[in-house]
Short mmCIF file of C-alpha atoms in Angstrom, two decimals:
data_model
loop_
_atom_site.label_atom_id
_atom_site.label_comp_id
_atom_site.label_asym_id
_atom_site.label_seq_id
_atom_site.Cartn_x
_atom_site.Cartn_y
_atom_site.Cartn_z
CA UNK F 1 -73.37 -111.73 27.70
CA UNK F 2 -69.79 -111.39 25.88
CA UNK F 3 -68.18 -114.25 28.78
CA UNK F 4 -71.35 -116.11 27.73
CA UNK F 5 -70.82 -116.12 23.66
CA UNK F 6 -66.72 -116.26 24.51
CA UNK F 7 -68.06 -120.18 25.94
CA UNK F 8 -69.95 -120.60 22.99
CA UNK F 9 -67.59 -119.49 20.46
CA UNK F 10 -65.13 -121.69 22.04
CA UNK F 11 -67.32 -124.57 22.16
CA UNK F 12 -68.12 -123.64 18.32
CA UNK F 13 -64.54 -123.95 17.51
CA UNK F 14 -63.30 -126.94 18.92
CA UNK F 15 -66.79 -128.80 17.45
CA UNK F 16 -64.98 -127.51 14.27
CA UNK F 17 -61.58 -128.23 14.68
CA UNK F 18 -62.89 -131.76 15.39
CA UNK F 19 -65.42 -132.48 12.44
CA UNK F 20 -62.78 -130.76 9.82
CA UNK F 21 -59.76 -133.01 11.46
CA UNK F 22 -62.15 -136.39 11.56
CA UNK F 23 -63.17 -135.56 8.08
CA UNK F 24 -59.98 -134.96 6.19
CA UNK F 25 -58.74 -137.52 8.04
CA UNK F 26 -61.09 -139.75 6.87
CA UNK F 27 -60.35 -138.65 3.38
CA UNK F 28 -56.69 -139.28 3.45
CA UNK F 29 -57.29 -142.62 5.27
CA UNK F 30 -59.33 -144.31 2.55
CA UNK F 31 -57.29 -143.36 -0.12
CA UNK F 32 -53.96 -143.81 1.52
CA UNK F 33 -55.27 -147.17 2.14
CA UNK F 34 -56.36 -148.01 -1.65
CA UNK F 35 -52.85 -146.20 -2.73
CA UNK F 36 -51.41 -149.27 -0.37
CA UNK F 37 -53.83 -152.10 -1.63
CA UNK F 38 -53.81 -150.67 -5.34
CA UNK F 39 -50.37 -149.58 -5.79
CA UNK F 40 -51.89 -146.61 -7.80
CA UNK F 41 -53.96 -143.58 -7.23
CA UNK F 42 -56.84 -141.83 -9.37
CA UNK F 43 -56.04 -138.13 -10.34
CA UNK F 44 -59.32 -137.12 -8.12
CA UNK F 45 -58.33 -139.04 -5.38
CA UNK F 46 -54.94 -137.77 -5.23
CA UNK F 47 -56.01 -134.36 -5.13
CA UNK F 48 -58.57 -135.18 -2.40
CA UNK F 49 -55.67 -136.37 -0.09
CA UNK F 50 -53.65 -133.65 -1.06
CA UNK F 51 -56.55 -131.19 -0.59
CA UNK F 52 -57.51 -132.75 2.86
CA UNK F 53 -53.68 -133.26 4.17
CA UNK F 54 -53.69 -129.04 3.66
CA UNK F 55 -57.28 -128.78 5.67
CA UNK F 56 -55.68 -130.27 8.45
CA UNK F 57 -53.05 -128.13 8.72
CA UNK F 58 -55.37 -125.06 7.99
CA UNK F 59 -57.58 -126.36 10.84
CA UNK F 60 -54.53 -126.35 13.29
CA UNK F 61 -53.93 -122.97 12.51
CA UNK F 62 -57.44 -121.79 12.41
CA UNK F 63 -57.84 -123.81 16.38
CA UNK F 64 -54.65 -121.48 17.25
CA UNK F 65 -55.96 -118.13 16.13
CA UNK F 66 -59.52 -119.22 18.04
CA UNK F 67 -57.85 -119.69 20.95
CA UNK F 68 -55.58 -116.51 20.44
CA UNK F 69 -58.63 -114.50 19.69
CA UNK F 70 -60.48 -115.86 23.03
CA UNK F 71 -57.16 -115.25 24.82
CA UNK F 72 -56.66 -118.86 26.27
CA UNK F 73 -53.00 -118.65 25.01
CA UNK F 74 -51.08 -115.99 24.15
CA UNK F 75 -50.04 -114.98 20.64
CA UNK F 76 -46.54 -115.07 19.57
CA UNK F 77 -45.55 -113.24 16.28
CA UNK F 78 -42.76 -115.02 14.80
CA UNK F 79 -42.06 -115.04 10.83
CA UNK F 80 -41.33 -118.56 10.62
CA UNK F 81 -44.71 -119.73 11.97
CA UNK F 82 -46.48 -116.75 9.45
CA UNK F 83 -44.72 -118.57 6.66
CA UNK F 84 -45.78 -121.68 7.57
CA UNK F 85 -49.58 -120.63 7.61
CA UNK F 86 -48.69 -118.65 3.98
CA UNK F 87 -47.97 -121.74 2.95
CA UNK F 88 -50.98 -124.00 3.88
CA UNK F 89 -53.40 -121.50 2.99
CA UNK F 90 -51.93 -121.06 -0.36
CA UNK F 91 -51.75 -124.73 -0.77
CA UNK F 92 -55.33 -125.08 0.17
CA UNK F 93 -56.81 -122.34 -1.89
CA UNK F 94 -54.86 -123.62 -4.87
CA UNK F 95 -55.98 -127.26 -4.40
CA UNK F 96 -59.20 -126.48 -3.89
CA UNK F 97 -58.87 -124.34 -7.42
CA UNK F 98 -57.90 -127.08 -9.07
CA UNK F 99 -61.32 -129.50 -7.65
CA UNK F 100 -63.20 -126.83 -9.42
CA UNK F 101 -60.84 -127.24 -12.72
CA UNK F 102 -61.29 -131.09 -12.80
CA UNK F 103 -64.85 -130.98 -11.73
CA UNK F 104 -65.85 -128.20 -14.45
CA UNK F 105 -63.50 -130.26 -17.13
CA UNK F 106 -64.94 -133.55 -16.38
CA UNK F 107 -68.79 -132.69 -15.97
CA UNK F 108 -69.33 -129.80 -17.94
CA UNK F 109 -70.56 -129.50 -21.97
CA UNK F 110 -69.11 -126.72 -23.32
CA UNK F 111 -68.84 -127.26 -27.37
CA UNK F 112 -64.95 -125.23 -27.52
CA UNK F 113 -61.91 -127.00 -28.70
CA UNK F 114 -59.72 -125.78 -25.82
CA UNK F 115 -62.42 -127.19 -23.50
CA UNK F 116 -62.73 -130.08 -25.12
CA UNK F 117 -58.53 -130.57 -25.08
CA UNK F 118 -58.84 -129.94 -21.49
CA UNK F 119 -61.45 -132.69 -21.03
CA UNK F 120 -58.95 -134.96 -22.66
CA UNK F 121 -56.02 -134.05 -20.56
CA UNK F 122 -57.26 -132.98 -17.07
CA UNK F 123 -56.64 -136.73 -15.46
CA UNK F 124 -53.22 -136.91 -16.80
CA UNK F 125 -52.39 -133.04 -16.25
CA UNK F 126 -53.89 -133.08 -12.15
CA UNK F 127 -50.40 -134.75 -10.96
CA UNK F 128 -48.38 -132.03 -12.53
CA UNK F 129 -50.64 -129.44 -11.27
CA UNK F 130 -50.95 -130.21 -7.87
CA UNK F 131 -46.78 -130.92 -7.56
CA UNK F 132 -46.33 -127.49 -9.39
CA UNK F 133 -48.34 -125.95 -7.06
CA UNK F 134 -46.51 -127.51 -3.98
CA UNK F 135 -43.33 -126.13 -5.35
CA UNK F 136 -44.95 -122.86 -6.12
CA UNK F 137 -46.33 -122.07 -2.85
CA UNK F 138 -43.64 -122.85 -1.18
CA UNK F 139 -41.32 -120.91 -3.70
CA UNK F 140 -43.91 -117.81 -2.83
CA UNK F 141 -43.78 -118.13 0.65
CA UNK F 142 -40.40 -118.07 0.91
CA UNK F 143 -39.83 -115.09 -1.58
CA UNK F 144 -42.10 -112.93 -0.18
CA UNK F 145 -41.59 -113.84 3.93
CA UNK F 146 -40.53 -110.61 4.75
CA UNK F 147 -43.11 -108.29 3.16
CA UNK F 148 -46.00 -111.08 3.70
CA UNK F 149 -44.20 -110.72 7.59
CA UNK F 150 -44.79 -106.67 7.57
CA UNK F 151 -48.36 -107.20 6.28
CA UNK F 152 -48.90 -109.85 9.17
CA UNK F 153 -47.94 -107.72 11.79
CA UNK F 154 -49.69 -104.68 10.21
CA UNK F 155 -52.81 -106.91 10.53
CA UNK F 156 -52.52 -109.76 13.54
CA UNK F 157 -50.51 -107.50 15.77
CA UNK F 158 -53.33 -104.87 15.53
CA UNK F 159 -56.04 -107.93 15.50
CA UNK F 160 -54.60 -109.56 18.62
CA UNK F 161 -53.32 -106.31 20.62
CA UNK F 162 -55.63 -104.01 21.83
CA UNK F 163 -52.78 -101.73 22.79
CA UNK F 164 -50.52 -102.02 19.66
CA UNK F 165 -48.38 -99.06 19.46
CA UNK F 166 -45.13 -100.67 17.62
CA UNK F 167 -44.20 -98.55 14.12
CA UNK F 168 -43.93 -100.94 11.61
CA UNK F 169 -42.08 -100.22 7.92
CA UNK F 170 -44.34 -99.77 4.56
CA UNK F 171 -43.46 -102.64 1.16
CA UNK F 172 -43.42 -101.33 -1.80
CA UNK F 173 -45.90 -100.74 -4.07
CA UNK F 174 -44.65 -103.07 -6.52
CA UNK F 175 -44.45 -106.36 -3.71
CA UNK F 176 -47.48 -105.16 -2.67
CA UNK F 177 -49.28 -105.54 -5.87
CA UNK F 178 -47.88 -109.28 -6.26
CA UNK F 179 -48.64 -110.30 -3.55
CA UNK F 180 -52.00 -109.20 -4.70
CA UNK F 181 -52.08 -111.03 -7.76
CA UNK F 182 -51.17 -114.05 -6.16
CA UNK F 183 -53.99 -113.80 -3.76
CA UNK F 184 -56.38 -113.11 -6.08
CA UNK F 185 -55.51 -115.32 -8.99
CA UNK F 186 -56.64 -118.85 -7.80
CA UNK F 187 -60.05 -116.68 -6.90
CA UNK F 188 -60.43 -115.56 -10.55
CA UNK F 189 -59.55 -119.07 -12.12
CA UNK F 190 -62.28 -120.91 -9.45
CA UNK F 191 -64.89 -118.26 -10.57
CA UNK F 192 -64.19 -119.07 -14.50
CA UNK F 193 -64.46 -122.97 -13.73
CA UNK F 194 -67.17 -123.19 -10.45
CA UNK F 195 -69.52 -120.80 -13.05
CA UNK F 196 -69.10 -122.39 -16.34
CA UNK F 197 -69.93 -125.53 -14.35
CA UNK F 198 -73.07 -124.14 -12.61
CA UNK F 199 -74.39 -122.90 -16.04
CA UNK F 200 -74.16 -126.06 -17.41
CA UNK F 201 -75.24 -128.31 -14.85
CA UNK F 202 -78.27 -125.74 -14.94
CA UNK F 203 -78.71 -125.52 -18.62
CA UNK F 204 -78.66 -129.37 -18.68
CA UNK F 205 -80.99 -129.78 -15.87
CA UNK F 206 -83.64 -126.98 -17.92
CA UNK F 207 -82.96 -129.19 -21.08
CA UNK F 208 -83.84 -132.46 -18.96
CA UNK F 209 -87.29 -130.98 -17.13
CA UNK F 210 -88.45 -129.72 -20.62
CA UNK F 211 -88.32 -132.79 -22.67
CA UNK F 212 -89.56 -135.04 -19.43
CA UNK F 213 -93.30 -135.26 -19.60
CA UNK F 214 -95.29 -136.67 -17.09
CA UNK F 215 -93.08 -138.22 -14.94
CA UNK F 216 -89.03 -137.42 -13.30
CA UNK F 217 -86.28 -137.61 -15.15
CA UNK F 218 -84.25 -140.94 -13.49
CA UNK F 219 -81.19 -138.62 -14.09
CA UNK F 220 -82.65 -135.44 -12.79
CA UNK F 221 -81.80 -135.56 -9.10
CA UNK F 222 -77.99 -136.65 -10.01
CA UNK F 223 -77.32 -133.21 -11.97
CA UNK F 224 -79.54 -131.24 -9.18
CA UNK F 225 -77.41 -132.67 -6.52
CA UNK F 226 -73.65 -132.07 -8.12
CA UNK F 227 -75.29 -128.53 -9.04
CA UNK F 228 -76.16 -127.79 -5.40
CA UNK F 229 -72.89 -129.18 -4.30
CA UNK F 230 -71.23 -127.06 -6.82
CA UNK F 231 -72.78 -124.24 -5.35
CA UNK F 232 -72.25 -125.04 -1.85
CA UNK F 233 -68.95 -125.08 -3.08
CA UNK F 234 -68.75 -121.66 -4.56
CA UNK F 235 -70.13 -119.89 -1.55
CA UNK F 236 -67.93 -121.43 0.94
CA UNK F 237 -65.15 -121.01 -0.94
CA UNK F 238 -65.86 -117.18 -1.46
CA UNK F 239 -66.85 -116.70 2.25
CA UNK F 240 -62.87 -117.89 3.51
CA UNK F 241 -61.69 -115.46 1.02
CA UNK F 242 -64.01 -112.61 2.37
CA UNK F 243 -63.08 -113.42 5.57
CA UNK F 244 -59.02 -113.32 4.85
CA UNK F 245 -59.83 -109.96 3.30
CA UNK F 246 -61.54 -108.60 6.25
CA UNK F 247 -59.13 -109.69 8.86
CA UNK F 248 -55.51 -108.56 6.72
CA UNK F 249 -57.97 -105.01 6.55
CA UNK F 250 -57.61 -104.78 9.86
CA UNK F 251 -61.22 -103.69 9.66
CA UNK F 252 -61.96 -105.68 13.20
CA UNK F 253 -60.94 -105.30 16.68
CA UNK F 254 -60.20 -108.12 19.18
CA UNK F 255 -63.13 -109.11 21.16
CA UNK F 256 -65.96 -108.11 18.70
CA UNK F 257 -68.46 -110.52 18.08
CA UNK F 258 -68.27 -109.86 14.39
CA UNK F 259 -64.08 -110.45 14.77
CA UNK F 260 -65.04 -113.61 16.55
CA UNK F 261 -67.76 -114.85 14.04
CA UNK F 262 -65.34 -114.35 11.61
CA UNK F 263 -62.71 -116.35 12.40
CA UNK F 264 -65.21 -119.24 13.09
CA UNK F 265 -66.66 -118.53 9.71
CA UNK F 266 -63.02 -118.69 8.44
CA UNK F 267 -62.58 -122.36 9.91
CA UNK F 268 -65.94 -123.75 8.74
CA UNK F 269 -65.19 -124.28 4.99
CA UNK F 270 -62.34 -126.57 5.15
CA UNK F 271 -64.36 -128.54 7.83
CA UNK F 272 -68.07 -128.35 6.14
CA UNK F 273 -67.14 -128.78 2.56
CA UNK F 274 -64.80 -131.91 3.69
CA UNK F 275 -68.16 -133.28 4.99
CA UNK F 276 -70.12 -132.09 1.53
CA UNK F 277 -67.19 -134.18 -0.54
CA UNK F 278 -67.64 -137.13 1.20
CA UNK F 279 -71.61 -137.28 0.80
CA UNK F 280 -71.15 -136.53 -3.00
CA UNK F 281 -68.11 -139.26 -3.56
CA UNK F 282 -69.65 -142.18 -3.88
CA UNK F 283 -66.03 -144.38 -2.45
CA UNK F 284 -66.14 -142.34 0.61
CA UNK F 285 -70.02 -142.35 1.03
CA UNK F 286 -69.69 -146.45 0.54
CA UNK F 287 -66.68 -146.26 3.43
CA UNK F 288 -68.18 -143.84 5.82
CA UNK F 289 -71.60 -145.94 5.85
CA UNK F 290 -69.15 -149.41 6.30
CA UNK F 291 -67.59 -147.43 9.17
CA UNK F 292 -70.22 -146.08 10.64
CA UNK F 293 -71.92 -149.51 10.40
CA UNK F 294 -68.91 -150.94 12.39
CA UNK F 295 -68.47 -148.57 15.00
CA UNK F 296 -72.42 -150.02 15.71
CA UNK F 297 -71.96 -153.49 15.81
CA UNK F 298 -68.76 -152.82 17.90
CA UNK F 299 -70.75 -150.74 20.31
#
């Protein structure tokens, strides 16, 4: 029964791996190629490349620690390749914070003058944040490689090692708790903006099925879509930070089919919300359709 879910899981991941690659890819392909034809690039669509050039590194990693976990390969603990995760997972969870910013800033109503200055400001303001952030992470990663190292083997070694006996060094209390913060801070900030968002996209759909009589709202299903996209969103984005959570707990051992699920769970939102962004942008529905429509005639 275990050899027989090991198959599955395996067949699970590399289904993953695939869609998540073939959909970022597809992301940074059609705007890469209006950045060439335009010479410019829309806030959004810059931090949709951005955001999908860091899924397919995440993905990578996430294939690695699938096949670590099955043990097809074996797993090597070495700080530079630690740091190098650190830093696409902080880059991803960051970008991703800052879709929920521009999305929340762009469609929300919420009658407050900072709100309303961010409205204003959040095109112009997106380039900034998503270079700051680059240099951040990295600036992060780098500061804190050696007690982000300890916590790593403290948690992989005893993940991927049923027989892990090595006596590794406590961090301080103080590295500990900023390391912390910075985990948890992009969470708080996408909570603020992914719920002020939901509420209104909610409070505006009430407000449109009270004063439609008789028949739908034309603009109805719009705001019900982008809400349930929102929220798709949301819980995705909270189930990868669960799932980081539970595996640095070390509350898993190798080989347990919860351990297992949750690395595949881990994996699934940078591939299935890649696939939810390019049903709800209308450029990339238009090009996936035009592709898709190709690859027919070709065939």
């Amino acid at each position: 029964m275990l050899q027989l879910y090991i198959i599955a899981h395996l067949i699970f991941s590399v289904i993953q791996f695939l869609v998540g690659v073939l959909a970022n890819g597809f992301i940074v392909v059609v705007n890469g190629t209006d950045l060439i034809r335009q010479r410019k690039m829309v806030p959004l669509d810059l931090l949709l490349c951005c955001l999908a050039t860091s899924r397919i590194g995440l993905q990578m990693v996430t294939i690695y620690f699938n096949l670590v976990a099955l043990s097809l390969i074996e797993f090597s603990p070495v700080p530079g390749n630690f740091i190098i995760f650190m830093y696409v997972h902080a880059s991803e969870i960051w970008l991703a914070t800052w879709l929920s910013v521009f999305y929340c800033a762009k469609i929300a109503t919420i009658a407050h003058p900072l709100f309303f200055w961010l409205k204003l400001r959040i095109s112009k303001l997106m380039p900034w944040l998503i270079c700051g952030t680059l240099i951040y992470t990295f600036l992060t990663s780098v500061f804190h490689r050696k007690h982000a190292w300890i916590i790593s083997q403290k948690s992989w070694l005893g993940f991927f090692s049923q027989n892990a006996t090595t006596q590794i060094e406590d961090i301080p209390v103080l590295q500990f708790a900023l390391l912390f913060i910075e985990f948890i801070m992009p969470l708080l900030i996408f909570l603020i903006s992914a719920l002020l968002l939901v509420f209104s996209l909610g409070r505006h759909t009430q407000q449109m099925r009270s004063t439609a009589t008789g028949t739908r709202h034309p603009g109805m299903s719009v705001y019900i879509s982008a809400l349930l996209s929102i929220l798709s969103f949301l819980v995705l984005y909270l189930s990868q930070y669960m799932m980081a959570a539970l595996v640095l707990s070390q509350f898993f051992k190798i080989r347990n089919f919860i351990a297992l699920f949750c690395i595949l769970l881990f994996g699934s939102y940078p591939s299935v919300h890649s696939v939810i962004l390019i049903l709800g942008n209308p450029k990339l529905k238009q090009n996936a359709k035009k592709f898709l429509l190709h690859s027919k005639c070709c065939q």
